[in-house]
Short mmCIF file of C-alpha atoms in Angstrom, two decimals:
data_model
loop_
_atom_site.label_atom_id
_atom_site.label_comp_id
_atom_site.label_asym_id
_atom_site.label_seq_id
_atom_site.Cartn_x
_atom_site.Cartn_y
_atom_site.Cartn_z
CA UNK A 20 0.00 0.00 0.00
CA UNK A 21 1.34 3.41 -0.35
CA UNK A 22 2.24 5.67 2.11
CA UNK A 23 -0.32 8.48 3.63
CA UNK A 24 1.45 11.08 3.93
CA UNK A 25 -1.44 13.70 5.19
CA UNK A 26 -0.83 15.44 8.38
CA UNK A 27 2.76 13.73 8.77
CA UNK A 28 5.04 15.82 10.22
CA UNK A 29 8.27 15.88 7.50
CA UNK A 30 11.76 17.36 8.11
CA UNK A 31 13.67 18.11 4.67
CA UNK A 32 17.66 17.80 5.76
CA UNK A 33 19.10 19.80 2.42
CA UNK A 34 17.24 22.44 0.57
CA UNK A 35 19.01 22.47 -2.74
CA UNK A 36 17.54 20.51 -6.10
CA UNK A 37 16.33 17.21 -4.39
CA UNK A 38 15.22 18.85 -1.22
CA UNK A 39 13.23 21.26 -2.89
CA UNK A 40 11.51 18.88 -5.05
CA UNK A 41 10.79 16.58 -2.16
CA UNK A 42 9.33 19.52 0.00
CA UNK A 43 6.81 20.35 -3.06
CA UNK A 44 5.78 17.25 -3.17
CA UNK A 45 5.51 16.37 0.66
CA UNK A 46 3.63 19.53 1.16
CA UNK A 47 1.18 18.74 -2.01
CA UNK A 48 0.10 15.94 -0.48
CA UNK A 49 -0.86 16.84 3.50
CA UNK A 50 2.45 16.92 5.00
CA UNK A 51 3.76 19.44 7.53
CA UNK A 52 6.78 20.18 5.49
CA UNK A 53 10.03 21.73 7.71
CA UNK A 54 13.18 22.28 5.21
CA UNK A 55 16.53 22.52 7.48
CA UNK A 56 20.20 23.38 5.90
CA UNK A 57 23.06 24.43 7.46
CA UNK A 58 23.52 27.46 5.07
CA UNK A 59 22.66 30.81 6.00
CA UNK A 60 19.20 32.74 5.42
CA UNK A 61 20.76 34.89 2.91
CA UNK A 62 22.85 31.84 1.30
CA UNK A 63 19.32 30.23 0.24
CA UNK A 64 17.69 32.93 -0.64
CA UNK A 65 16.67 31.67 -4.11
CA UNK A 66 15.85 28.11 -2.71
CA UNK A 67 13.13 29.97 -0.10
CA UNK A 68 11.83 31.98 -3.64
CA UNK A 69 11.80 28.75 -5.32
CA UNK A 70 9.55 27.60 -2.76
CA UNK A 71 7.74 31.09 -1.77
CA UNK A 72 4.29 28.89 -2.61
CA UNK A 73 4.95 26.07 -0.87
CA UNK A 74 4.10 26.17 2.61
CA UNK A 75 7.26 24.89 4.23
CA UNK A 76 8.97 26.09 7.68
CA UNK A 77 12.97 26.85 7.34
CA UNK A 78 15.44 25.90 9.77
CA UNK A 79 18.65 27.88 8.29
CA UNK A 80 22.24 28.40 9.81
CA UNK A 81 22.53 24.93 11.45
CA UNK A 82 21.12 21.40 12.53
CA UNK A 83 19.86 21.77 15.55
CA UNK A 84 18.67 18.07 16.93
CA UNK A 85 15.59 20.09 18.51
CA UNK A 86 13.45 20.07 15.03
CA UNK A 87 13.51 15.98 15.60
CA UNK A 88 11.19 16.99 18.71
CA UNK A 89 8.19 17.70 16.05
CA UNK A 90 9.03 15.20 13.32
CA UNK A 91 7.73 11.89 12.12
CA UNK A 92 10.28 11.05 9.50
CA UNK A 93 13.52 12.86 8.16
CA UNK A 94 14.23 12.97 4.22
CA UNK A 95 17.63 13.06 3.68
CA UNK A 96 19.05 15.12 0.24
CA UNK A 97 22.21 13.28 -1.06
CA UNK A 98 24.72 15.84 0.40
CA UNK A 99 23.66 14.75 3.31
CA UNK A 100 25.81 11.80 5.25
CA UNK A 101 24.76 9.43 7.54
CA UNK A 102 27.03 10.45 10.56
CA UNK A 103 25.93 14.00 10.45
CA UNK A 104 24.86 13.81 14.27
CA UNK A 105 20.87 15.33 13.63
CA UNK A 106 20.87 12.19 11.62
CA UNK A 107 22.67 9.84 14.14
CA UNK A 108 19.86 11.15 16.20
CA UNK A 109 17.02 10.28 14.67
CA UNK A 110 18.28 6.90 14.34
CA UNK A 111 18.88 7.18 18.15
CA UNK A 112 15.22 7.94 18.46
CA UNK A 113 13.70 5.34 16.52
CA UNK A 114 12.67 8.19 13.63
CA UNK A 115 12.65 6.72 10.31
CA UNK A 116 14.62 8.03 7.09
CA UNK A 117 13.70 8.22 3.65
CA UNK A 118 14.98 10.40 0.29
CA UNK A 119 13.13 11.68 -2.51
CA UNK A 120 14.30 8.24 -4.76
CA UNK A 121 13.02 6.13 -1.79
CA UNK A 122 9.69 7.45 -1.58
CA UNK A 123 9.37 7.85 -5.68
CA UNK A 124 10.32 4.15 -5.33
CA UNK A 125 7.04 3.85 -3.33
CA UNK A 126 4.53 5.19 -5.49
CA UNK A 127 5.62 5.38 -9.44
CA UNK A 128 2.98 3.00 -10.98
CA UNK A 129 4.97 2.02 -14.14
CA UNK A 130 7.84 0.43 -14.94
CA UNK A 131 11.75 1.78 -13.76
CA UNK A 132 15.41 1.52 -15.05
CA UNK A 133 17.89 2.31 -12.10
CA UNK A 134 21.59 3.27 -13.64
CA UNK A 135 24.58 3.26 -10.66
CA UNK A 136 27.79 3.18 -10.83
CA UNK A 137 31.42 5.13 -10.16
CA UNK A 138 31.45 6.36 -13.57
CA UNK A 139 29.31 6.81 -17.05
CA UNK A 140 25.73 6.91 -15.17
CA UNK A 141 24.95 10.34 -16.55
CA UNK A 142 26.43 9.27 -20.14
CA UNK A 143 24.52 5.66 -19.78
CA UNK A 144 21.36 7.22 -18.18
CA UNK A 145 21.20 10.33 -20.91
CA UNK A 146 21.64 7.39 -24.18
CA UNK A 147 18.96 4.57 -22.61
CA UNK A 148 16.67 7.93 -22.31
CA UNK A 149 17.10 9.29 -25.88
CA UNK A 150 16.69 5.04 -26.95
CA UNK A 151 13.23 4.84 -24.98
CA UNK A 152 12.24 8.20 -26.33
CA UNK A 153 12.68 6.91 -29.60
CA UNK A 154 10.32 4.44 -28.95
CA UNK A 155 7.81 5.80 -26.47
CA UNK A 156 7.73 9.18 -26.95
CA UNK A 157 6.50 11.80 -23.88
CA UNK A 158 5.93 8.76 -22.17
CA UNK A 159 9.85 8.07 -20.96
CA UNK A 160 10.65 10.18 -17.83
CA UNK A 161 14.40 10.58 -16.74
CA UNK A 162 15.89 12.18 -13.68
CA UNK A 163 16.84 11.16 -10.50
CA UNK A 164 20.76 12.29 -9.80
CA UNK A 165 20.07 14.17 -13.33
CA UNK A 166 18.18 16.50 -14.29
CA UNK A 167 14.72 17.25 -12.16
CA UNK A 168 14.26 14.79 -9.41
CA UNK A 169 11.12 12.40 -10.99
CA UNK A 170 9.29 12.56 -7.30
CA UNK A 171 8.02 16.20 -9.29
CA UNK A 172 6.64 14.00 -12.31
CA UNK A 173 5.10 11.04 -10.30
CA UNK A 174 1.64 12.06 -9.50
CA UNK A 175 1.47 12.23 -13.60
CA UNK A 176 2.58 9.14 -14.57
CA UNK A 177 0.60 6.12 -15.66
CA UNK A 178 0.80 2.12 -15.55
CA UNK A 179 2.44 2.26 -19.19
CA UNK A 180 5.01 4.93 -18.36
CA UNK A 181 8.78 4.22 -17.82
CA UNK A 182 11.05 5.75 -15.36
CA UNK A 183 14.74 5.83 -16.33
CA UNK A 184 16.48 7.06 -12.68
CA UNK A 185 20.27 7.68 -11.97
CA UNK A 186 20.81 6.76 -8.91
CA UNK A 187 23.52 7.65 -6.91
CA UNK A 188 25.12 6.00 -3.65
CA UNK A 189 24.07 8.50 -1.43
CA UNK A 190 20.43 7.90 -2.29
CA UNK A 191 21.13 4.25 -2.72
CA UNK A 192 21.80 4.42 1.18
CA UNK A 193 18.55 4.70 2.64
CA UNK A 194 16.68 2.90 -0.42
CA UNK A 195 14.75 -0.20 0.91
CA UNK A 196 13.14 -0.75 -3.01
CA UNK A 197 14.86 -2.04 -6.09
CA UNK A 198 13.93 -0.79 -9.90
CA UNK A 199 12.49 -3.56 -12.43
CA UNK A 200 15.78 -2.83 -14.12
CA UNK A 201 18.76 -2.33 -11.63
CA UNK A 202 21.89 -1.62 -13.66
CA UNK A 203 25.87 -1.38 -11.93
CA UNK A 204 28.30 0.39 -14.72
CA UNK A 205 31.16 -0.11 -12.42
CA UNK A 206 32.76 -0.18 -8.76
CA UNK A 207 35.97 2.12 -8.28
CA UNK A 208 37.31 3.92 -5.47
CA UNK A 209 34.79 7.07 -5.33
CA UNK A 210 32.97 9.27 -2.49
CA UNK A 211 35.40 7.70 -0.18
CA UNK A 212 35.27 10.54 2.28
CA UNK A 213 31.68 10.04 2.71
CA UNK A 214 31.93 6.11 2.63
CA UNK A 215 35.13 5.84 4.49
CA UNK A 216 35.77 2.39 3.18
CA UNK A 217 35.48 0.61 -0.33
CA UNK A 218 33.34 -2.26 1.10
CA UNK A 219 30.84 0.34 2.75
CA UNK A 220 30.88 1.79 -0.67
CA UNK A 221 30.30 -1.22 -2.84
CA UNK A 222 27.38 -2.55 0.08
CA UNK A 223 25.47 0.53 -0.77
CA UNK A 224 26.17 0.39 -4.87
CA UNK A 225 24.58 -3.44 -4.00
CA UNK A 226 22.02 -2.03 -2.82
CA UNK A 227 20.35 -1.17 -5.92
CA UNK A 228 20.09 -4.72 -6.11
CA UNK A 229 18.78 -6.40 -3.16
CA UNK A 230 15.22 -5.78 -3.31
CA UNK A 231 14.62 -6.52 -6.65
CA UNK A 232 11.90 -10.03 -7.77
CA UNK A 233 12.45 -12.59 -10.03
CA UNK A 234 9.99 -11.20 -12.72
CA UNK A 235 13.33 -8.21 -12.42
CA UNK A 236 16.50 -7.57 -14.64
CA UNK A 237 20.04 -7.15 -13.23
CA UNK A 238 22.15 -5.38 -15.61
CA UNK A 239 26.13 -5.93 -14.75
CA UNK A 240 29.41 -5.25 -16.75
CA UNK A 241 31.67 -8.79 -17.57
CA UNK A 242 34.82 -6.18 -17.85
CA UNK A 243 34.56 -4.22 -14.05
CA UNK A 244 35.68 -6.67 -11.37
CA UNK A 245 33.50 -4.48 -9.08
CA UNK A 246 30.27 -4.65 -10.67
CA UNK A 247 31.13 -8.36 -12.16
CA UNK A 248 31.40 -9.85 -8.31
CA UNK A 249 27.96 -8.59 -7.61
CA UNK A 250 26.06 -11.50 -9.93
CA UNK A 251 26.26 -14.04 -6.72
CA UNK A 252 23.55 -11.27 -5.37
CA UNK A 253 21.40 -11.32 -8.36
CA UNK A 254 18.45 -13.14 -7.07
CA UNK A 255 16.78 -12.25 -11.15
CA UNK A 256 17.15 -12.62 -15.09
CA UNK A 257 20.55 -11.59 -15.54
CA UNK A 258 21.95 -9.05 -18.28
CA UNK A 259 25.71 -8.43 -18.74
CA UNK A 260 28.03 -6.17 -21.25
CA UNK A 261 31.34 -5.92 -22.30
CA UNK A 262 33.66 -5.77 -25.19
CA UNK A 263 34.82 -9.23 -24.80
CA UNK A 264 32.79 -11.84 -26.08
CA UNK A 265 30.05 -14.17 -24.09
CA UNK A 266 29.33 -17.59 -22.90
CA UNK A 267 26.76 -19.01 -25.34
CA UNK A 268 24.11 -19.63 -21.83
CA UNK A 269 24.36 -15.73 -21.21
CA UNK A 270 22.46 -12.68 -22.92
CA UNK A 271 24.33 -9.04 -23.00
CA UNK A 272 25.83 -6.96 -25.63
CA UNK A 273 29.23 -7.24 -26.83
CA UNK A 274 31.72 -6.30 -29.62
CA UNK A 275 32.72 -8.89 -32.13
CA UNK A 276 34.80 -7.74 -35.17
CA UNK A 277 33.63 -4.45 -34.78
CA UNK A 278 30.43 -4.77 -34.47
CA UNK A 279 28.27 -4.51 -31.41
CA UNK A 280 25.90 -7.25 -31.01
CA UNK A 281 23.32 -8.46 -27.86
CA UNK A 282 22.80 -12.13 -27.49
CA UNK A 283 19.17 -12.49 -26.39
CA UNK A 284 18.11 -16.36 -24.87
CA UNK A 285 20.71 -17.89 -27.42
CA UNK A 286 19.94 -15.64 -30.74
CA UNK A 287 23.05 -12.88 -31.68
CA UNK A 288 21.49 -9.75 -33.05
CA UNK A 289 23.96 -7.33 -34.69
CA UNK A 290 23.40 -3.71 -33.53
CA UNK A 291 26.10 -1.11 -35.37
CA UNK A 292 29.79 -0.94 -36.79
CA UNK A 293 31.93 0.68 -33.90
CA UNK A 294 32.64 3.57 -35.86
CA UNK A 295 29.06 3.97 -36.08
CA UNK A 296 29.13 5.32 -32.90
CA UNK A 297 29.78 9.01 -32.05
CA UNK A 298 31.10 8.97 -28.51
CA UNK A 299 34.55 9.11 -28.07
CA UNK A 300 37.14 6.21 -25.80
CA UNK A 301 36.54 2.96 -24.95
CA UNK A 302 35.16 3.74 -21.76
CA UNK A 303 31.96 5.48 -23.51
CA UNK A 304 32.04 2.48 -25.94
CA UNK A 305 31.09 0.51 -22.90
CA UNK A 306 28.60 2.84 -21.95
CA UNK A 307 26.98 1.92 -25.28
CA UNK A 308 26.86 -1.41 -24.45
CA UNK A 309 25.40 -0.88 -21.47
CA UNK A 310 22.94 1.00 -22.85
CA UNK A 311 21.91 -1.61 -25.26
CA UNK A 312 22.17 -4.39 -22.73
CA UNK A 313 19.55 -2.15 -20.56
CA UNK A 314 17.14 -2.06 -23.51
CA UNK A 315 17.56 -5.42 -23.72
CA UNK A 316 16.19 -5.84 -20.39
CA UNK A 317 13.62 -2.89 -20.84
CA UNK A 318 12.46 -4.63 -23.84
CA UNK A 319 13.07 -1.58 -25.69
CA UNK A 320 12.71 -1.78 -29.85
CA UNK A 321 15.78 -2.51 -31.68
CA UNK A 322 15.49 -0.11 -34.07
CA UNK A 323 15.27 2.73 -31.38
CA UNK A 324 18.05 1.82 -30.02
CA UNK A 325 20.03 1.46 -32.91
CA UNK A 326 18.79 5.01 -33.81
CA UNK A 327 19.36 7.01 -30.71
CA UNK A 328 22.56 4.92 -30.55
CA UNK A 329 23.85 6.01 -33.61
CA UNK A 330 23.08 9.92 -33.22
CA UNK A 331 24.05 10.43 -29.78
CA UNK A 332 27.13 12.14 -29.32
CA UNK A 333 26.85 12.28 -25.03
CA UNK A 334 25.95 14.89 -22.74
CA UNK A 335 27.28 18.46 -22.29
CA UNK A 336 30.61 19.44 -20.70
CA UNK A 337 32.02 15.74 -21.39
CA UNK A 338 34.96 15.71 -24.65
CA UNK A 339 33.60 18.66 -26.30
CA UNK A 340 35.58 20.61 -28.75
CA UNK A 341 35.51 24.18 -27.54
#
């Protein structure tokens, strides 16, 4: 069942992009909305204007554990770590934690692609958008860590929808749900002063995977020893990609004289030449195959993907000829 949220008394730790987005959408619904960052009145002065309509109480200029007297559940923003002490606590007083990707999680009614990983979500995330939009048209939402969080889209979404989410570790921390596609680029040594350790890093990358059903789709990479140890957790249909070639009992994408191809229950499908592709380094040629690997699971139409594929030529600010 999903959550009611009326008359619940919400604390918003973090009022940039995601905190923002959750507060609208807390406060939308019957929540008693209180939005508390550690930056100064003036310093979030266009956050308060971006909410002026939104009936929210600020808490600026600290964290003071004293809000947590008046709250039912804290909503953490992703710049916000678990040992920051208003945090340690609410755990100390029972008071449960969510995120914006959490409770999205709880209510989207259609179908969702999570993208993690150290490196390439945004690239991966941007290309399996552009191939669903192909497809589907206005009815492909992306966001998440990109873009506008999709908790703002939500309440407009319908059964035959899809929800293409980057997710990031930080959100991946308090997440208790699992998308119908959960995808793991890679696992390198990242956000390690906010993990601490590479194992408390990789548990919460895992994450995306542990509450996922057998009717789901895990989506790992054959060539990242991070990602690749993670398919003894897969407890669903699993999806890999690489450049190397695959056994003959597993489906994924890979390159075989310069072609890509995805190997779906036994059948090889060619996709497009390598220089077909517009993106620059063999890392984004693996984000490619990701990409296709994730339509694969999505069921997405080949010739989508082999058009958005073939145009794409990645996101702003990344190899750009200035």
């Amino acid at each position: 069942m999903k959550p009611d949220w009326n008359g619940k008394r919400v604390t918003i730790l973090g009022g940039a992009r995601q905190g923002q987005g959750a507060a609208r959408w807390f406060a939308r619904h019957g929540a008693h909305v209180t939005v508390n960052d550690r930056r100064t009145s003036e310093q979030m002065a266009t956050a308060r204007s971006a909410l002026a309509d939104t009936p929210v109480t600020w808490v600026l200029g600290s964290h003071p554990v004293e809000i947590l007297d008046a709250t039912d559940i804290v909503c953490l923003s992703g710049g916000v770590p678990l040992d920051n002490p208003i945090v340690v606590e609410a755990l100390r007083r029972g008071i449960p934690l969510t995120n914006d990707t959490q409770v999205f999680m709880e209510i989207v009614p259609c179908q969702t692609i999570g993208i993690t990983g150290s490196a390439g979500k945004t690239t991966t995330t941007t290309l399996v958008g552009r191939m669903a939009k192909t497809a589907f048209g206005d009815r492909v939402f992306v966001g998440g860590n990109i873009g506008d969080p999709l908790l703002n889209y939500v309440d407009k979404m319908k059964p035959d929808d899809l929800a293409i989410l980057e997710i990031s570790s930080f959100q991946l921390e308090q997440m208790t749900l699992s998308p119908n596609v959960a995808t793991v680029l890679n696992v390198r040594p990242n956000h390690l002063d906010r993990h601490k350790t590479m194992e408390t890093y990789a548990a919460a990358k895992q994450r995306i995977l542990n509450f996922q059903g057998t009717g789901d789709t895990a989506v790992l990479s054959r060539e990242d020893p991070g990602s690749w140890r993670l398919r003894g957790k897969v407890n669903c249909r699993l999806i890999s990609f690489g450049v190397g070639d695959i056994s003959v009992k597993q489906d994924g994408s890979f390159l075989s004289d310069d072609i890509l191809h995805l190997r779906d229950r036994g059948m090889d499908i060619p996709l497009l030449r390598r220089d077909q592709i517009q993106l620059r380094g063999v890392h984004n040629l693996m984000n490619v195959l990701a990409a296709f690997a994730i339509g694969l699971a999505a069921s997405l139409p080949l010739d989508a993907m082999r058009e958005a594929a073939e145009v794409f030529r990645g996101v702003p600010h990344r190899l750009e000829l200035v």
